mmCIF file of C-alpha atoms in Angstrom:
data_model
loop_
_atom_site.group_PDB
_atom_site.id
_atom_site.type_symbol
_atom_site.label_atom_id
_atom_site.label_comp_id
_atom_site.label_asym_id
_atom_site.label_seq_id
_atom_site.Cartn_x
_atom_site.Cartn_y
_atom_site.Cartn_z
ATOM 1 C CA UNK A 300 139.102 104.244 91.528
ATOM 2 C CA UNK A 301 139.571 103.278 95.201
ATOM 3 C CA UNK A 302 141.842 100.383 96.194
ATOM 4 C CA UNK A 303 138.986 97.977 96.923
ATOM 5 C CA UNK A 304 137.263 98.491 93.599
ATOM 6 C CA UNK A 305 137.674 95.866 90.899
ATOM 7 C CA UNK A 306 139.114 97.033 87.569
ATOM 8 C CA UNK A 307 136.656 96.388 84.742
ATOM 9 C CA UNK A 308 138.071 94.823 81.589
ATOM 10 C CA UNK A 309 137.017 95.946 78.136
ATOM 11 C CA UNK A 310 135.085 92.709 77.608
ATOM 12 C CA UNK A 311 133.255 93.033 80.934
ATOM 13 C CA UNK A 312 132.397 96.625 80.074
ATOM 14 C CA UNK A 313 130.893 95.489 76.748
ATOM 15 C CA UNK A 314 128.852 92.803 78.518
ATOM 16 C CA UNK A 315 127.627 95.290 81.122
ATOM 17 C CA UNK A 316 126.601 97.667 78.323
ATOM 18 C CA UNK A 317 124.482 94.881 76.756
ATOM 19 C CA UNK A 318 122.660 94.349 80.052
ATOM 20 C CA UNK A 319 122.289 98.110 80.582
ATOM 21 C CA UNK A 320 120.626 98.464 77.164
ATOM 22 C CA UNK A 321 118.304 95.535 77.903
ATOM 23 C CA UNK A 322 117.146 97.036 81.207
ATOM 24 C CA UNK A 323 115.944 100.198 79.443
ATOM 25 C CA UNK A 324 112.347 100.020 78.169
ATOM 26 C CA UNK A 325 112.697 102.968 75.752
ATOM 27 C CA UNK A 326 109.170 104.167 76.491
ATOM 28 C CA UNK A 327 108.261 107.596 75.169
ATOM 29 C CA UNK A 328 107.502 110.008 78.016
ATOM 30 C CA UNK A 329 104.167 111.788 77.671
ATOM 31 C CA UNK A 330 101.509 113.302 79.951
ATOM 32 C CA UNK A 331 100.141 110.839 82.533
ATOM 33 C CA UNK A 332 97.720 110.969 85.466
ATOM 34 C CA UNK A 333 100.435 110.517 88.088
ATOM 35 C CA UNK A 334 104.117 109.664 88.510
ATOM 36 C CA UNK A 335 105.771 107.423 91.091
ATOM 37 C CA UNK A 336 109.428 107.977 91.961
ATOM 38 C CA UNK A 337 110.794 104.597 93.043
ATOM 39 C CA UNK A 338 113.131 104.756 96.030
ATOM 40 C CA UNK A 339 116.822 103.933 95.590
ATOM 41 C CA UNK A 340 120.291 105.224 96.484
ATOM 42 C CA UNK A 341 120.235 107.620 93.493
ATOM 43 C CA UNK A 342 119.143 111.282 93.797
ATOM 44 C CA UNK A 343 118.974 111.337 89.999
ATOM 45 C CA UNK A 344 115.473 109.866 90.391
ATOM 46 C CA UNK A 345 113.842 112.830 92.209
ATOM 47 C CA UNK A 346 115.829 115.256 90.017
ATOM 48 C CA UNK A 347 114.372 113.588 86.902
ATOM 49 C CA UNK A 348 110.881 113.618 88.451
ATOM 50 C CA UNK A 349 111.226 117.345 89.123
ATOM 51 C CA UNK A 350 112.256 117.932 85.515
ATOM 52 C CA UNK A 351 109.217 116.041 84.191
ATOM 53 C CA UNK A 352 106.889 117.802 86.653
ATOM 54 C CA UNK A 353 108.152 121.219 85.533
ATOM 55 C CA UNK A 354 107.557 120.105 81.937
ATOM 56 C CA UNK A 355 103.882 119.549 82.841
ATOM 57 C CA UNK A 356 103.793 115.777 82.373
ATOM 58 C CA UNK A 357 101.789 115.055 85.557
ATOM 59 C CA UNK A 358 99.937 116.974 88.277
ATOM 60 C CA UNK A 359 100.834 114.701 91.210
ATOM 61 C CA UNK A 360 103.836 112.660 92.271
ATOM 62 C CA UNK A 361 104.399 109.907 94.835
ATOM 63 C CA UNK A 362 107.830 109.237 96.315
ATOM 64 C CA UNK A 363 108.079 105.754 97.770
ATOM 65 C CA UNK A 364 110.688 103.961 99.860
ATOM 66 C CA UNK A 365 111.791 103.345 103.418
ATOM 67 C CA UNK A 366 115.413 103.105 104.595
ATOM 68 C CA UNK A 367 117.617 101.556 101.893
ATOM 69 C CA UNK A 368 118.570 98.039 103.119
ATOM 70 C CA UNK A 369 122.042 98.098 101.502
ATOM 71 C CA UNK A 370 122.995 101.739 102.217
ATOM 72 C CA UNK A 371 120.873 102.889 105.221
ATOM 73 C CA UNK A 372 123.376 105.641 106.002
ATOM 74 C CA UNK A 373 122.764 107.326 102.635
ATOM 75 C CA UNK A 374 119.180 108.387 103.412
ATOM 76 C CA UNK A 375 118.787 107.862 107.167
ATOM 77 C CA UNK A 376 115.169 109.106 107.241
ATOM 78 C CA UNK A 377 114.184 106.883 104.313
ATOM 79 C CA UNK A 378 114.387 107.219 100.548
ATOM 80 C CA UNK A 379 110.966 108.798 100.005
ATOM 81 C CA UNK A 380 111.548 111.533 102.601
ATOM 82 C CA UNK A 381 114.905 112.535 101.104
ATOM 83 C CA UNK A 382 113.564 112.302 97.541
ATOM 84 C CA UNK A 383 110.669 114.605 98.454
ATOM 85 C CA UNK A 384 112.991 117.177 99.993
ATOM 86 C CA UNK A 385 115.260 117.098 96.938
ATOM 87 C CA UNK A 386 112.314 117.554 94.539
ATOM 88 C CA UNK A 387 111.024 120.517 96.581
ATOM 89 C CA UNK A 388 114.504 122.092 96.386
ATOM 90 C CA UNK A 389 114.237 121.692 92.606
ATOM 91 C CA UNK A 390 110.910 123.535 92.422
ATOM 92 C CA UNK A 391 108.197 120.892 92.825
ATOM 93 C CA UNK A 392 105.498 122.292 95.151
ATOM 94 C CA UNK A 393 105.100 120.296 98.360
ATOM 95 C CA UNK A 394 101.344 120.091 97.741
ATOM 96 C CA UNK A 395 101.965 118.081 94.543
ATOM 97 C CA UNK A 396 103.916 115.355 96.367
ATOM 98 C CA UNK A 397 102.499 112.354 98.219
ATOM 99 C CA UNK A 398 104.727 110.274 100.477
ATOM 100 C CA UNK A 399 104.949 106.489 100.897
ATOM 101 C CA UNK A 400 107.749 106.037 103.462
ATOM 102 C CA UNK A 401 107.729 102.308 104.259
ATOM 103 C CA UNK A 402 108.211 100.176 101.101
ATOM 104 C CA UNK A 403 111.151 97.770 101.199
ATOM 105 C CA UNK A 404 110.983 96.368 97.641
ATOM 106 C CA UNK A 405 109.638 97.215 94.189
ATOM 107 C CA UNK A 406 106.361 95.347 94.629
ATOM 108 C CA UNK A 407 105.669 97.298 97.815
ATOM 109 C CA UNK A 408 106.757 100.543 96.132
ATOM 110 C CA UNK A 409 103.964 100.084 93.616
ATOM 111 C CA UNK A 410 101.189 98.557 95.728
ATOM 112 C CA UNK A 411 101.677 100.931 98.673
ATOM 113 C CA UNK A 412 101.858 103.937 96.323
ATOM 114 C CA UNK A 413 98.573 102.805 94.804
ATOM 115 C CA UNK A 414 97.098 102.773 98.333
ATOM 116 C CA UNK A 415 98.424 106.272 99.070
ATOM 117 C CA UNK A 416 96.913 107.549 95.820
ATOM 118 C CA UNK A 417 93.569 105.894 96.578
ATOM 119 C CA UNK A 418 93.521 107.503 100.033
ATOM 120 C CA UNK A 419 94.032 110.868 98.310
ATOM 121 C CA UNK A 420 91.110 110.144 95.969
ATOM 122 C CA UNK A 421 93.304 109.509 92.916
ATOM 123 C CA UNK A 422 92.579 106.483 90.705
ATOM 124 C CA UNK A 423 94.963 106.844 87.763
ATOM 125 C CA UNK A 424 94.627 105.197 84.377
ATOM 126 C CA UNK A 425 98.197 106.077 83.309
ATOM 127 C CA UNK A 426 101.238 105.976 85.600
ATOM 128 C CA UNK A 427 104.840 106.975 84.947
ATOM 129 C CA UNK A 428 107.357 104.970 86.978
ATOM 130 C CA UNK A 429 110.597 106.903 87.416
ATOM 131 C CA UNK A 430 113.565 104.788 88.479
ATOM 132 C CA UNK A 431 117.277 104.319 88.087
ATOM 133 C CA UNK A 432 118.096 103.554 84.424
ATOM 134 C CA UNK A 433 118.893 99.872 85.028
ATOM 135 C CA UNK A 434 115.699 99.327 87.043
ATOM 136 C CA UNK A 435 113.208 100.190 84.288
ATOM 137 C CA UNK A 436 112.499 96.660 83.080
ATOM 138 C CA UNK A 437 112.102 95.216 86.572
ATOM 139 C CA UNK A 438 109.772 98.077 87.513
ATOM 140 C CA UNK A 439 107.718 97.468 84.365
ATOM 141 C CA UNK A 440 107.459 93.697 84.901
ATOM 142 C CA UNK A 441 106.496 94.204 88.559
ATOM 143 C CA UNK A 442 103.872 96.845 87.811
ATOM 144 C CA UNK A 443 102.258 94.710 85.113
ATOM 145 C CA UNK A 444 101.909 91.925 87.688
ATOM 146 C CA UNK A 445 100.677 93.867 90.728
ATOM 147 C CA UNK A 446 98.753 96.714 89.038
ATOM 148 C CA UNK A 447 97.651 95.335 85.658
ATOM 149 C CA UNK A 448 94.724 97.723 85.211
ATOM 150 C CA UNK A 449 96.906 100.822 84.688
ATOM 151 C CA UNK A 450 98.983 101.729 81.653
ATOM 152 C CA UNK A 451 102.606 101.974 82.774
ATOM 153 C CA UNK A 452 105.330 104.123 81.252
ATOM 154 C CA UNK A 453 108.850 103.557 82.597
ATOM 155 C CA UNK A 454 111.414 106.333 82.454
ATOM 156 C CA UNK A 455 114.769 107.348 83.891
ATOM 157 C CA UNK A 456 117.280 110.155 83.527
ATOM 158 C CA UNK A 457 118.535 110.059 79.906
ATOM 159 C CA UNK A 458 122.151 109.089 80.591
ATOM 160 C CA UNK A 459 124.290 106.680 78.623
ATOM 161 C CA UNK A 460 126.096 103.912 80.480
ATOM 162 C CA UNK A 461 129.472 105.669 80.729
ATOM 163 C CA UNK A 462 127.935 108.890 82.063
ATOM 164 C CA UNK A 463 125.781 107.050 84.590
ATOM 165 C CA UNK A 464 128.793 105.173 85.962
ATOM 166 C CA UNK A 465 130.607 108.519 86.358
ATOM 167 C CA UNK A 466 127.672 109.942 88.371
ATOM 168 C CA UNK A 467 127.807 106.939 90.745
ATOM 169 C CA UNK A 468 131.608 106.815 90.867
ATOM 170 C CA UNK A 469 131.987 103.049 91.385
ATOM 171 C CA UNK A 470 132.168 100.819 88.303
ATOM 172 C CA UNK A 471 132.034 97.510 90.200
ATOM 173 C CA UNK A 472 128.984 98.602 92.183
ATOM 174 C CA UNK A 473 127.083 99.561 89.024
ATOM 175 C CA UNK A 474 127.916 96.291 87.232
ATOM 176 C CA UNK A 475 126.908 94.325 90.342
ATOM 177 C CA UNK A 476 123.572 96.191 90.299
ATOM 178 C CA UNK A 477 123.025 95.471 86.592
ATOM 179 C CA UNK A 478 123.607 91.763 87.191
ATOM 180 C CA UNK A 479 121.434 91.706 90.311
ATOM 181 C CA UNK A 480 118.524 93.409 88.589
ATOM 182 C CA UNK A 481 118.730 91.001 85.651
ATOM 183 C CA UNK A 482 118.631 88.054 88.064
ATOM 184 C CA UNK A 483 115.401 89.498 89.491
ATOM 185 C CA UNK A 484 113.930 89.981 85.996
ATOM 186 C CA UNK A 485 114.666 86.302 85.281
ATOM 187 C CA UNK A 486 113.718 84.761 88.638
ATOM 188 C CA UNK A 487 110.898 86.907 90.055
ATOM 189 C CA UNK A 488 108.211 85.740 87.596
ATOM 190 C CA UNK A 489 108.679 82.182 88.955
ATOM 191 C CA UNK A 490 107.909 83.550 92.447
ATOM 192 C CA UNK A 491 104.822 85.457 91.272
ATOM 193 C CA UNK A 492 106.424 88.881 91.787
ATOM 194 C CA UNK A 493 106.510 90.003 88.134
ATOM 195 C CA UNK A 494 105.487 89.095 84.608
ATOM 196 C CA UNK A 495 107.886 87.153 82.388
ATOM 197 C CA UNK A 496 110.311 89.099 80.175
ATOM 198 C CA UNK A 497 112.079 87.664 77.136
ATOM 199 C CA UNK A 498 115.872 87.756 77.701
ATOM 200 C CA UNK A 499 117.896 87.649 74.436
ATOM 201 C CA UNK A 500 120.666 85.058 74.231
ATOM 202 C CA UNK A 501 123.517 87.583 74.115
ATOM 203 C CA UNK A 502 122.172 89.345 77.218
ATOM 204 C CA UNK A 503 121.857 86.038 79.074
ATOM 205 C CA UNK A 504 125.383 85.109 78.016
ATOM 206 C CA UNK A 505 126.735 88.433 79.294
ATOM 207 C CA UNK A 506 124.913 87.879 82.588
ATOM 208 C CA UNK A 507 126.402 84.412 83.112
ATOM 209 C CA UNK A 508 129.876 85.614 82.165
ATOM 210 C CA UNK A 509 129.785 88.523 84.635
ATOM 211 C CA UNK A 510 128.589 86.200 87.408
ATOM 212 C CA UNK A 511 131.566 83.906 86.689
ATOM 213 C CA UNK A 512 133.807 86.973 86.912
ATOM 214 C CA UNK A 513 132.544 87.758 90.413
ATOM 215 C CA UNK A 514 129.972 90.524 89.900
ATOM 216 C CA UNK A 515 127.713 88.898 92.443
ATOM 217 C CA UNK A 516 127.238 91.214 95.436
ATOM 218 C CA UNK A 517 123.638 92.092 94.470
ATOM 219 C CA UNK A 518 122.454 88.543 93.716
ATOM 220 C CA UNK A 519 119.677 87.119 95.890
ATOM 221 C CA UNK A 520 120.006 83.522 97.033
#
């Protein structure tokens, strides 16, 4: 752990695990018309998409996302461009991949991907949204709001919380992200960005406790 990282107590870890579990939709992956890989800082997303493509779960794949606003140096040519290149390295044919290189948020990821698919003559009935593990619920709630006519399956690389944190290498950053995504799940329906999700009392309590403890860098004002 680097000097500027905050040590996570056992209690904070337990609270973060509660929120992690809540963010996962536990949808069963199955064949769909198309998949959308939602842009992020995590190359686990295109790697997981490549795995599902090779398993024959979908014939076409959209990668969506412009430069990451919090870590622009990570993918300087934009998330979708780097995700596409990574998936091709992992065996997905370039012809199977569509690119949406401008989205700046989850709503745009979905609506602009829908436009890219329509331009390619694809009108799916079932869509798999591949995301980071803690982004599943927000992706689901957003998709149900902005694209209600499709059936949405949310999926992410099958990692448990401890293993995911090891892949990222920064405990504080991951807990901040968990808290920030839960804030969006709670607040975005009021702004018309997503459908309402029921938040269990213990999850809400963990969220408030972690905010008090300073895990706030990903909160929106």
